[in-house]
mmCIF file of C-alpha atoms and ligand atoms in Angstrom:
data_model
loop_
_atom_site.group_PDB
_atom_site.id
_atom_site.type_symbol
_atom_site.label_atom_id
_atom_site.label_comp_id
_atom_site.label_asym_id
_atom_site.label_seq_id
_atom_site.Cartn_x
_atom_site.Cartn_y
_atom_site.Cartn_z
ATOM 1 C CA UNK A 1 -67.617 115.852 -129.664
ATOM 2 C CA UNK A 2 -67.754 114.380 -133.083
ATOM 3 C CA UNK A 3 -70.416 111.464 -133.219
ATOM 4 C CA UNK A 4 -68.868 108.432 -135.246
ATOM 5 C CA UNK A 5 -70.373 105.538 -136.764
ATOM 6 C CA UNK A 6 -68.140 101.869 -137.108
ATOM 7 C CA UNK A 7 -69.572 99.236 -139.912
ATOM 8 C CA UNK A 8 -67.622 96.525 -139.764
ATOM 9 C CA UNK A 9 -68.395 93.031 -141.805
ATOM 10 C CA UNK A 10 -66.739 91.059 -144.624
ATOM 11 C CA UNK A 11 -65.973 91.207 -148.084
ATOM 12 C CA UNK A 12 -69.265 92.148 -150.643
ATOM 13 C CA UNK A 13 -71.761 92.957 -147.457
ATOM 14 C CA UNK A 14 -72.461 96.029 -149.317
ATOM 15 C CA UNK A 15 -70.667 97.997 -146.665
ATOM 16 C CA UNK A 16 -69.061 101.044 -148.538
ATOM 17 C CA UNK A 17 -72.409 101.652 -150.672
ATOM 18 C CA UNK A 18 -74.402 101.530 -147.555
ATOM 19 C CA UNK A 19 -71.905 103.561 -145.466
ATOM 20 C CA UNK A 20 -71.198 105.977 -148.139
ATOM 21 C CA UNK A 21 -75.770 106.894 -148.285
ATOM 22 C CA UNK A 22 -75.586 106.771 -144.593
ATOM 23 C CA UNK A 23 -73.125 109.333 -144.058
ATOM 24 C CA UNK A 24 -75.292 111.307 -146.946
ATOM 25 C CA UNK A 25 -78.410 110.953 -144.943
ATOM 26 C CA UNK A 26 -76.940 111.908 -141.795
ATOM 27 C CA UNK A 27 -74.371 114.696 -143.454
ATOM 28 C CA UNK A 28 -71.250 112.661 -141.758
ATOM 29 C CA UNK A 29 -68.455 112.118 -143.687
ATOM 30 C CA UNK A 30 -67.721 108.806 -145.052
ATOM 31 C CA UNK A 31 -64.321 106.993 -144.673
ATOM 32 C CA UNK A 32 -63.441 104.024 -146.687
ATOM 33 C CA UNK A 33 -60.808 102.201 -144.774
ATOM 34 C CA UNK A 34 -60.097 99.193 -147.156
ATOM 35 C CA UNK A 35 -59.157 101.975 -149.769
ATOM 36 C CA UNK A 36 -56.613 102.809 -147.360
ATOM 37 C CA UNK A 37 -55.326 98.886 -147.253
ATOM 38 C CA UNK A 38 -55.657 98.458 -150.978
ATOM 39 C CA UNK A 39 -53.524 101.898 -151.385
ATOM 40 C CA UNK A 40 -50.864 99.963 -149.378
ATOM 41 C CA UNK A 41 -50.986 96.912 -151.091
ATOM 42 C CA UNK A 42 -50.641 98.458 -154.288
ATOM 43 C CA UNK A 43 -47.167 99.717 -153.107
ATOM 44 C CA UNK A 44 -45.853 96.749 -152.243
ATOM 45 C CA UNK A 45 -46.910 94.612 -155.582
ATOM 46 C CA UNK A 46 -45.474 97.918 -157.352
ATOM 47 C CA UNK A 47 -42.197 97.489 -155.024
ATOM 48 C CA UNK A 48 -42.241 94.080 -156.086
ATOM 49 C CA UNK A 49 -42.450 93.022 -152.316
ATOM 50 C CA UNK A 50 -43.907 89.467 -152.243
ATOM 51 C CA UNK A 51 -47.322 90.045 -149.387
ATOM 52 C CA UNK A 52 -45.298 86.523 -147.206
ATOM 53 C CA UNK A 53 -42.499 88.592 -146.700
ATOM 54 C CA UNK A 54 -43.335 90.242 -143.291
ATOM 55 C CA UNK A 55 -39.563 91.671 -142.893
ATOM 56 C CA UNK A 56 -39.743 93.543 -146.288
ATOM 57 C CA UNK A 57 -43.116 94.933 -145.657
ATOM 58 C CA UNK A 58 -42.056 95.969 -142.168
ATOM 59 C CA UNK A 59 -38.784 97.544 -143.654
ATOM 60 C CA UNK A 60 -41.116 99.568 -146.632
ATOM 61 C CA UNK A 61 -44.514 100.213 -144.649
ATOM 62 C CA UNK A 62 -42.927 103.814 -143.895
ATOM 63 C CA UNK A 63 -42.050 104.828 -147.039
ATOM 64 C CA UNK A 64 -45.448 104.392 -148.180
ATOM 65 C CA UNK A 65 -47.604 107.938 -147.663
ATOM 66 C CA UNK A 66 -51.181 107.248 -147.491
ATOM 67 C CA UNK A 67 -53.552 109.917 -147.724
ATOM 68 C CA UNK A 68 -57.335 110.941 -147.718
ATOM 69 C CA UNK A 69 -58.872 113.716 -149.213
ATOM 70 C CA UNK A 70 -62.485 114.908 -150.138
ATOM 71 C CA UNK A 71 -62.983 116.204 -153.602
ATOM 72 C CA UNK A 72 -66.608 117.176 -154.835
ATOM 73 C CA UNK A 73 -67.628 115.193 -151.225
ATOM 74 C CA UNK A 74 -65.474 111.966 -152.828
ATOM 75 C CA UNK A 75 -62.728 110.500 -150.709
ATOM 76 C CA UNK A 76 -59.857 110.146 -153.173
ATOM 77 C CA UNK A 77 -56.953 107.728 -151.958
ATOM 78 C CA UNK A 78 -53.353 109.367 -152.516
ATOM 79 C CA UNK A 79 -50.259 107.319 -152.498
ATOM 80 C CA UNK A 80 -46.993 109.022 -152.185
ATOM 81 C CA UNK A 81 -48.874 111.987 -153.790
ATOM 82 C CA UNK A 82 -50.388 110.244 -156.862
ATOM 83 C CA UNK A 83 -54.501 109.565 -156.744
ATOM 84 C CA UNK A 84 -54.713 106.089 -157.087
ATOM 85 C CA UNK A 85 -58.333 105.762 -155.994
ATOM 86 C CA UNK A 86 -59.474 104.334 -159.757
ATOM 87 C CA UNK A 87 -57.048 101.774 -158.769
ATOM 88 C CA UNK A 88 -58.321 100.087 -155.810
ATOM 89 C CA UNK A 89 -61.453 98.489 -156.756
ATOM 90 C CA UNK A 90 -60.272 95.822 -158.415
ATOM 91 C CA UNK A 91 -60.055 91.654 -157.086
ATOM 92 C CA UNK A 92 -56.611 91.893 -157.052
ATOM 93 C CA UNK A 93 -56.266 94.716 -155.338
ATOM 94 C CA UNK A 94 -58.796 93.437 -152.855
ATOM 95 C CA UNK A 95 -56.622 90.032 -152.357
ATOM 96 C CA UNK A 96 -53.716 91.773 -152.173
ATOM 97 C CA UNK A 97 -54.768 94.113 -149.164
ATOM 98 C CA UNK A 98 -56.280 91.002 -147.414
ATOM 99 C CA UNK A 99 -52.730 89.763 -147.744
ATOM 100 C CA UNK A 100 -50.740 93.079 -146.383
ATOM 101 C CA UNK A 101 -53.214 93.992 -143.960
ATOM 102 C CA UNK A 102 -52.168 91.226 -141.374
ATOM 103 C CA UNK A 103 -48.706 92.602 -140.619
ATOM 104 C CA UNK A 104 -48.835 94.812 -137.367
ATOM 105 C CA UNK A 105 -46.463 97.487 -139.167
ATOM 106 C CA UNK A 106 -49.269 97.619 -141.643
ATOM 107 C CA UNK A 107 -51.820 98.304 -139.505
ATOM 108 C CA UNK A 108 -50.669 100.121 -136.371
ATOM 109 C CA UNK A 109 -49.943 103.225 -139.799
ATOM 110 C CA UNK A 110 -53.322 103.112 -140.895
ATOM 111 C CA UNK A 111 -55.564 103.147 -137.838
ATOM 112 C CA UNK A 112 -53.468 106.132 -136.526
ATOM 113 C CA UNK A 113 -54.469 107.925 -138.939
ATOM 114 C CA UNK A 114 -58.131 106.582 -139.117
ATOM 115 C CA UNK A 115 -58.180 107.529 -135.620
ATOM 116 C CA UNK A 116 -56.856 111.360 -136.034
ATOM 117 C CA UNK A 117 -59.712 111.741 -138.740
ATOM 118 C CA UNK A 118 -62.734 110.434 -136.494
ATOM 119 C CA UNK A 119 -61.566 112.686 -133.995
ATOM 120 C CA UNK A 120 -62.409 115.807 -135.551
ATOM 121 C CA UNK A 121 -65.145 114.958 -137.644
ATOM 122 C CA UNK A 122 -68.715 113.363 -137.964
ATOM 123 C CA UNK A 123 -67.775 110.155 -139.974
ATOM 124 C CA UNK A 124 -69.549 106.904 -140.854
ATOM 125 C CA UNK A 125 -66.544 104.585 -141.255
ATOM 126 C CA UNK A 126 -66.284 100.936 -142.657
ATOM 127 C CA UNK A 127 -63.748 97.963 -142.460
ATOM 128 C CA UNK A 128 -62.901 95.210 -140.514
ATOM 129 C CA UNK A 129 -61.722 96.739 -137.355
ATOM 130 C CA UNK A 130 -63.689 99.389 -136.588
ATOM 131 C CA UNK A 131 -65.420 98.647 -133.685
ATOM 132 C CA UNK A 132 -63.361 96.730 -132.338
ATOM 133 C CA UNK A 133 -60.226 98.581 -132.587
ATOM 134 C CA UNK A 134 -59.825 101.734 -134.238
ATOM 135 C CA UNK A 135 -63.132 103.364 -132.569
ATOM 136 C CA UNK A 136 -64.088 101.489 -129.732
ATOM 137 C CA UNK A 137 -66.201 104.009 -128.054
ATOM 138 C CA UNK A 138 -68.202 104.654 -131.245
ATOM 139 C CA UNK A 139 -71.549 106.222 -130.607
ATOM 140 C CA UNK A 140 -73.279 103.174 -133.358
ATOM 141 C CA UNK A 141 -71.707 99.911 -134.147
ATOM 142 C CA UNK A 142 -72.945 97.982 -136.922
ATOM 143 C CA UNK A 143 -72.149 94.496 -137.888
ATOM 144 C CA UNK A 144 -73.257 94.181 -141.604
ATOM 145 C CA UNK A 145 -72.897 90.871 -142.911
ATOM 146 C CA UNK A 146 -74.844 88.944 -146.074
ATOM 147 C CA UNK A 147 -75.227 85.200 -146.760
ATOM 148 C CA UNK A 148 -71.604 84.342 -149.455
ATOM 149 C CA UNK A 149 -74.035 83.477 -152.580
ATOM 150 C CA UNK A 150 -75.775 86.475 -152.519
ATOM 151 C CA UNK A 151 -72.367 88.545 -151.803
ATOM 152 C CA UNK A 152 -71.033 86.797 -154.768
ATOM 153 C CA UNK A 153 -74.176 87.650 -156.708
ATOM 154 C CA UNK A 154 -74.085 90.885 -155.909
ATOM 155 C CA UNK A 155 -70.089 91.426 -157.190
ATOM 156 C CA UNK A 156 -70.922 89.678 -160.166
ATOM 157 C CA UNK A 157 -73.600 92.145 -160.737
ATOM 158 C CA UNK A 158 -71.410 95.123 -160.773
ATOM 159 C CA UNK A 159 -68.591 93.257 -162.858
ATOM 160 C CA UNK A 160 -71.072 93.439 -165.542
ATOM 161 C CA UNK A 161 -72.389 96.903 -164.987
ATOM 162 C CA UNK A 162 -68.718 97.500 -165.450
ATOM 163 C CA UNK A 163 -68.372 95.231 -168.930
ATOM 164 C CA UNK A 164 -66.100 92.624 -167.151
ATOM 165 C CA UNK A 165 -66.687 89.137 -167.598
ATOM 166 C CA UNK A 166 -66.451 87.151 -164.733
ATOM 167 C CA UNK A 167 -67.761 83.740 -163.216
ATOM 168 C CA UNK A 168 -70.119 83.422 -159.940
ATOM 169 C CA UNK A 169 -68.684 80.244 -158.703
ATOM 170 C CA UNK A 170 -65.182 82.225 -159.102
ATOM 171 C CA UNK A 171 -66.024 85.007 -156.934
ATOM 172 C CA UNK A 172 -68.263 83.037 -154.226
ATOM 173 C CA UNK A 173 -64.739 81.121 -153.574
ATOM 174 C CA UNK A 174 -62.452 84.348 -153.399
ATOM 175 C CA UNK A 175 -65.154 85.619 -151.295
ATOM 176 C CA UNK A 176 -64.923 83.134 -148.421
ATOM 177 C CA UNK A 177 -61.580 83.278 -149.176
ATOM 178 C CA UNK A 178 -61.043 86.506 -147.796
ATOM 179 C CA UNK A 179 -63.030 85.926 -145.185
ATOM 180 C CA UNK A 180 -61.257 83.094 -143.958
ATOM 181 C CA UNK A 181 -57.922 85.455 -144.297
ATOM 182 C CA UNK A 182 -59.879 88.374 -142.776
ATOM 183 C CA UNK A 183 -61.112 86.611 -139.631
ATOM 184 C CA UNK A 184 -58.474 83.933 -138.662
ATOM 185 C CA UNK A 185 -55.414 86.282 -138.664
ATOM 186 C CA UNK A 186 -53.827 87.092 -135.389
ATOM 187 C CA UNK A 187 -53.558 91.286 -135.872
ATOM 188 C CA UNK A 188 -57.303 92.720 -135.151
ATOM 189 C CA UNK A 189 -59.579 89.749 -136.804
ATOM 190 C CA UNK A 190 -62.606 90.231 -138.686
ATOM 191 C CA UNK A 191 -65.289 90.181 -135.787
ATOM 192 C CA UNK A 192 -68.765 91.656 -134.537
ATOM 193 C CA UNK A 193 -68.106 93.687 -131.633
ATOM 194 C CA UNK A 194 -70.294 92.834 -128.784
ATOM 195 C CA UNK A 195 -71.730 95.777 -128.931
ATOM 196 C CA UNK A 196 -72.029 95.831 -132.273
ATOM 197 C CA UNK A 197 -75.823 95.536 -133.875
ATOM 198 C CA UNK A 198 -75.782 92.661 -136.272
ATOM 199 C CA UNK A 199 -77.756 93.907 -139.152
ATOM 200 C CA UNK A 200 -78.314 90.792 -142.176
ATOM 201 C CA UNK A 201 -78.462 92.443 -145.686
ATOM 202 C CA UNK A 202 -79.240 89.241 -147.219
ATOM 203 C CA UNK A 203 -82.942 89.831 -147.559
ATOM 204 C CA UNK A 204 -82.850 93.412 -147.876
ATOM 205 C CA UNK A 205 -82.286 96.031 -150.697
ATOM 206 C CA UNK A 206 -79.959 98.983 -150.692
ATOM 207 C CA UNK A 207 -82.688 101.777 -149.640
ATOM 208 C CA UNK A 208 -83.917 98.998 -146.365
ATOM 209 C CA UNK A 209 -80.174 98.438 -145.301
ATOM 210 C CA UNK A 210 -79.654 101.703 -145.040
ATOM 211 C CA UNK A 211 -82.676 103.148 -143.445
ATOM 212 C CA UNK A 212 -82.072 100.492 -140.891
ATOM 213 C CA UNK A 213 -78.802 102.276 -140.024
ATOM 214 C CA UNK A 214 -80.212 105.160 -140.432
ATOM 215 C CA UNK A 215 -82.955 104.188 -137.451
ATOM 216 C CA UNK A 216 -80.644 102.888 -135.234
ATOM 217 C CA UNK A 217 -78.322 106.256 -135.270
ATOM 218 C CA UNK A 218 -81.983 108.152 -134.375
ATOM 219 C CA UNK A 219 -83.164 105.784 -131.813
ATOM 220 C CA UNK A 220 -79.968 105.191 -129.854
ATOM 221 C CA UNK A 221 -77.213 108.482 -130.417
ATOM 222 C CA UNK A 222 -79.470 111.439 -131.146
HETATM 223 O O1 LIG B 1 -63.336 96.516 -147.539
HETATM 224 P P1 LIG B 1 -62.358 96.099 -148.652
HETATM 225 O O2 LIG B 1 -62.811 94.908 -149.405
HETATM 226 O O3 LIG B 1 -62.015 97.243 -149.550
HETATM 227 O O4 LIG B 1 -61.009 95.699 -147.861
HETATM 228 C C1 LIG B 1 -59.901 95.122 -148.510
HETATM 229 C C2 LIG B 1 -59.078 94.316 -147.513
HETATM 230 O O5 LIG B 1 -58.430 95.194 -146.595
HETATM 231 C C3 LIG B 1 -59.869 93.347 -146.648
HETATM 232 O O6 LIG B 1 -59.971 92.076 -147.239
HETATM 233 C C4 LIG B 1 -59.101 93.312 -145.341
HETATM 234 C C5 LIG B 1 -58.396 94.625 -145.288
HETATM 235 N N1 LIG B 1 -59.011 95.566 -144.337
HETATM 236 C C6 LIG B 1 -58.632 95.464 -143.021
HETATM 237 O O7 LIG B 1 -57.859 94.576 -142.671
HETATM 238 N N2 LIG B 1 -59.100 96.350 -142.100
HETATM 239 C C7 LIG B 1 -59.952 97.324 -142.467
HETATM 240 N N3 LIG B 1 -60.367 98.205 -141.540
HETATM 241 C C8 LIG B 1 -60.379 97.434 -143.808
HETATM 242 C C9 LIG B 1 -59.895 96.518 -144.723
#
């Protein structure tokens, strides 16, 4: 049976840089769901489908091809056969897949297919939804959540690695922003699973987030 690991928390936790060493450590693979949600709300702005219109988005969600594949041990993002993954990562992009993602059509697309890949494979997957909906009977549930300042601090932080300008205050507010949208919509809300470790990054570096993970997987699934 493949063993699967669900990370679930919001916006900035850190979750796809901790998930992504994780699934290193443990030679999983790692799976990047909000890649999947940004992919799809990049077709829609590029449709020119405005995210409140639900009956659009339900009319266009199956003309949009999402898929995943691994090259040099990298998850690339394909839309309708183009690689958009240098797209995604972007506040937009991030806004605009906190806007798409609450339509059921939306959704009920991409965790199929999250679901067919933890299946047949070791993964370590991330999101919102994880352990509460697309892998409920994951083998180590994580909650990983980090006070909004030092979330904020943290994006600002790799703005500028980047070059790009950007203001703390700014971010901090799109932040909770998203979180708001993330865990108050009706479709599969933002929330720890009750099974779900709650593990607080706020006080913690990359290397101590992760070998926290990487503890709990040892003590409790092998
Ligand atoms: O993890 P991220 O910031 O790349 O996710 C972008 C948005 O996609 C997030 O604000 C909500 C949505 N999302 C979701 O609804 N369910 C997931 N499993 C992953 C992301």
């Amino acid at each position: 049976m493949a063993k699967n690991i669900a990370i679930d928390g919001p916006a900035g936790a850190g979750k796809s840089t901790i998930a992504k060493r994780i699934a290193k450590e443990l030679g999983m693979i790692y799976v990047d769901t909000g890649a999947m949600y940004r992919a799809m709300g990049l077709f829609f702005h590029r449709q020119g489908i405005d995210p409140q219109d639900e009956a659009a988005i339900g009319r266009e969600a199956e003309n949009a091809q999402v898929t995943i594949r691994y090259e040099n041990g990298q998850q690339q993002v394909y839309l309708n056969g183009e690689n958009v993954t240098a797209r995604l990562r972007t506040e937009e992009a991030g806004q605009m897949a906190s806007r798409v993602s609450v339509y059921p059509a939306v959704r009920r697309k991409l965790v199929w297919l999250q679901q067919q890949m933890a299946a047949s494979q070791d993964v370590v997957m991330d999101g919102r939804d994880i352990g509460t909906v697309v892998l409920p009977k994951a083998d180590l549930k994580v909650y990983l959540t980090a006070d909004s300042r030092v979330r904020a601090m943290r994006r600002v932080g790799e703005l500028r690695e980047k070059g790009q300008e950007c203001d703390l205050q700014e971010i901090e507010r799109d932040i909770i922003e998203r979180d708001y949208q993330d865990m108050h919509r009706e479709e599969s809300p933002l929330r720890q699973a009750e099974d779900a470790v709650l593990v607080d990054t706020s006080q913690m570096d990359i290397d101590q987030a992760v070998q926290a993970v990487v503890r709990l997987f040892q003590e409790r699934v092998l």
